[in-house]
Amino acid sequence: MGGPTILVSLHSFTPVMGGFVRPWRMGVLHRHDSTFSSRVLALLQRELDEAAGDNEPYRMDETDNTVPLHADPRGLDYLELEVRQDLIAEAPGQDEVADILARILTEAVYA
């Protein structure tokens, strides 16, 4: 049961930056149409009670390398995902995030 090739990039972000408490638990970054990113965002917003950011905590721009260098030239769909660092600071949180992402990424691929 093979699916499409999709580039997935995973990063983490600080809970507070410049005194601003970031409300998102996870964020999906995109710069142009990405069907997969849109599916994952919708699923994360449902799973996290809207605490998933759309191009938050960052926006993908010309300084980003992963998607422009590795997905775009190959015509691959992509997901650039940010996870708040306090959620993955210890093993139980890492397990929880891994479980959420395994379920959601699988659902998004086969949606």
PDB file of C-alpha atoms in Angstrom, residues 13-101:
ATOM      1  CA  PHE A  13      10.009  26.549  18.455  1.00  0.00           C
ATOM      2  CA  THR A  14      10.273  28.290  21.822  1.00  0.00           C
ATOM      3  CA  PRO A  15       7.081  28.798  23.870  1.00  0.00           C
ATOM      4  CA  VAL A  16       7.926  32.495  24.403  1.00  0.00           C
ATOM      5  CA  MET A  17       9.730  34.875  22.056  1.00  0.00           C
ATOM      6  CA  GLY A  18      10.318  38.560  22.701  1.00  0.00           C
ATOM      7  CA  GLY A  19       7.950  38.425  25.677  1.00  0.00           C
ATOM      8  CA  PHE A  20       5.110  37.039  23.521  1.00  0.00           C
ATOM      9  CA  VAL A  21       3.614  33.774  24.777  1.00  0.00           C
ATOM     10  CA  ARG A  22       3.041  31.694  21.673  1.00  0.00           C
ATOM     11  CA  PRO A  23      -0.391  30.030  21.916  1.00  0.00           C
ATOM     12  CA  TRP A  24       0.184  27.375  19.257  1.00  0.00           C
ATOM     13  CA  ARG A  25       1.110  23.820  20.152  1.00  0.00           C
ATOM     14  CA  MET A  26       2.138  23.113  16.571  1.00  0.00           C
ATOM     15  CA  GLY A  27       2.295  25.092  13.363  1.00  0.00           C
ATOM     16  CA  VAL A  28       2.144  24.279   9.659  1.00  0.00           C
ATOM     17  CA  LEU A  29       4.305  26.448   7.397  1.00  0.00           C
ATOM     18  CA  HIS A  30       3.655  26.845   3.682  1.00  0.00           C
ATOM     19  CA  ARG A  31       4.351  29.356   0.932  1.00  0.00           C
ATOM     20  CA  HIS A  32       2.182  28.141  -1.913  1.00  0.00           C
ATOM     21  CA  ASP A  33      -0.531  25.592  -2.434  1.00  0.00           C
ATOM     22  CA  SER A  34       0.249  22.337  -0.676  1.00  0.00           C
ATOM     23  CA  THR A  35      -2.607  19.883  -0.524  1.00  0.00           C
ATOM     24  CA  PHE A  36      -0.825  17.805   2.088  1.00  0.00           C
ATOM     25  CA  SER A  37      -0.019  20.804   4.320  1.00  0.00           C
ATOM     26  CA  SER A  38      -3.659  21.932   4.120  1.00  0.00           C
ATOM     27  CA  ARG A  39      -4.903  18.485   5.124  1.00  0.00           C
ATOM     28  CA  VAL A  40      -2.462  18.261   8.033  1.00  0.00           C
ATOM     29  CA  LEU A  41      -3.381  21.764   9.242  1.00  0.00           C
ATOM     30  CA  ALA A  42      -7.100  20.925   9.274  1.00  0.00           C
ATOM     31  CA  LEU A  43      -6.475  17.660  11.126  1.00  0.00           C
ATOM     32  CA  LEU A  44      -4.163  19.317  13.668  1.00  0.00           C
ATOM     33  CA  GLN A  45      -6.654  22.126  14.316  1.00  0.00           C
ATOM     34  CA  ARG A  46      -9.313  19.510  15.027  1.00  0.00           C
ATOM     35  CA  GLU A  47      -6.960  17.441  17.212  1.00  0.00           C
ATOM     36  CA  LEU A  48      -5.512  20.399  19.140  1.00  0.00           C
ATOM     37  CA  ASP A  49      -8.712  22.434  19.533  1.00  0.00           C
ATOM     38  CA  GLU A  50      -7.521  25.145  17.129  1.00  0.00           C
ATOM     39  CA  ALA A  51      -4.069  25.415  18.799  1.00  0.00           C
ATOM     40  CA  ALA A  52      -2.359  24.694  15.466  1.00  0.00           C
ATOM     41  CA  GLY A  53      -0.994  27.715  13.640  1.00  0.00           C
ATOM     42  CA  ASP A  54      -1.421  28.423   9.942  1.00  0.00           C
ATOM     43  CA  ASN A  55       1.993  29.844   8.993  1.00  0.00           C
ATOM     44  CA  GLU A  56       2.680  30.287  12.709  1.00  0.00           C
ATOM     45  CA  PRO A  57       4.961  30.731  14.574  1.00  0.00           C
ATOM     46  CA  TYR A  58       6.857  31.548  11.377  1.00  0.00           C
ATOM     47  CA  ARG A  59       6.105  32.112   7.722  1.00  0.00           C
ATOM     48  CA  MET A  60       7.938  30.263   5.022  1.00  0.00           C
ATOM     49  CA  ASP A  61       9.867  32.800   2.948  1.00  0.00           C
ATOM     50  CA  GLU A  62      12.943  33.229   0.760  1.00  0.00           C
ATOM     51  CA  THR A  63      15.237  32.325   3.667  1.00  0.00           C
ATOM     52  CA  ASP A  64      13.760  28.826   3.874  1.00  0.00           C
ATOM     53  CA  ASN A  65      15.863  26.153   2.209  1.00  0.00           C
ATOM     54  CA  THR A  66      14.143  22.813   2.681  1.00  0.00           C
ATOM     55  CA  VAL A  67      11.088  23.191   0.457  1.00  0.00           C
ATOM     56  CA  PRO A  68      12.645  25.360  -2.289  1.00  0.00           C
ATOM     57  CA  LEU A  69      15.735  23.156  -2.583  1.00  0.00           C
ATOM     58  CA  HIS A  70      14.305  19.693  -2.048  1.00  0.00           C
ATOM     59  CA  ALA A  71      10.537  19.627  -2.711  1.00  0.00           C
ATOM     60  CA  ASP A  72       9.894  22.258  -5.381  1.00  0.00           C
ATOM     61  CA  PRO A  73      12.472  21.084  -7.964  1.00  0.00           C
ATOM     62  CA  ARG A  74      11.088  17.545  -7.714  1.00  0.00           C
ATOM     63  CA  GLY A  75       7.440  18.582  -7.804  1.00  0.00           C
ATOM     64  CA  LEU A  76       6.852  17.064  -4.371  1.00  0.00           C
ATOM     65  CA  ASP A  77       4.111  18.038  -1.996  1.00  0.00           C
ATOM     66  CA  TYR A  78       5.461  18.944   1.428  1.00  0.00           C
ATOM     67  CA  LEU A  79       4.840  19.670   5.074  1.00  0.00           C
ATOM     68  CA  GLU A  80       6.991  21.960   7.182  1.00  0.00           C
ATOM     69  CA  LEU A  81       5.897  21.424  10.760  1.00  0.00           C
ATOM     70  CA  GLU A  82       6.835  23.299  13.940  1.00  0.00           C
ATOM     71  CA  VAL A  83       6.326  21.789  17.420  1.00  0.00           C
ATOM     72  CA  ARG A  84       6.517  23.865  20.607  1.00  0.00           C
ATOM     73  CA  GLN A  85       9.621  22.855  22.563  1.00  0.00           C
ATOM     74  CA  ASP A  86       7.961  22.473  25.966  1.00  0.00           C
ATOM     75  CA  LEU A  87       5.734  19.742  24.512  1.00  0.00           C
ATOM     76  CA  ILE A  88       8.730  17.611  23.543  1.00  0.00           C
ATOM     77  CA  ALA A  89      11.132  18.430  26.387  1.00  0.00           C
ATOM     78  CA  GLU A  90      10.588  15.061  28.082  1.00  0.00           C
ATOM     79  CA  ALA A  91       9.868  11.508  26.946  1.00  0.00           C
ATOM     80  CA  PRO A  92       6.109  11.421  27.723  1.00  0.00           C
ATOM     81  CA  GLY A  93       5.526  14.548  25.630  1.00  0.00           C
ATOM     82  CA  GLN A  94       7.700  13.187  22.843  1.00  0.00           C
ATOM     83  CA  ASP A  95       5.616  10.009  22.826  1.00  0.00           C
ATOM     84  CA  GLU A  96       2.367  11.993  22.747  1.00  0.00           C
ATOM     85  CA  VAL A  97       3.512  14.205  19.863  1.00  0.00           C
ATOM     86  CA  ALA A  98       4.828  11.162  17.968  1.00  0.00           C
ATOM     87  CA  ASP A  99       1.475   9.394  18.384  1.00  0.00           C
ATOM     88  CA  ILE A 100      -0.471  12.451  17.198  1.00  0.00           C
ATOM     89  CA  LEU A 101       1.778  12.961  14.183  1.00  0.00           C
TER      90      LEU A 101
END
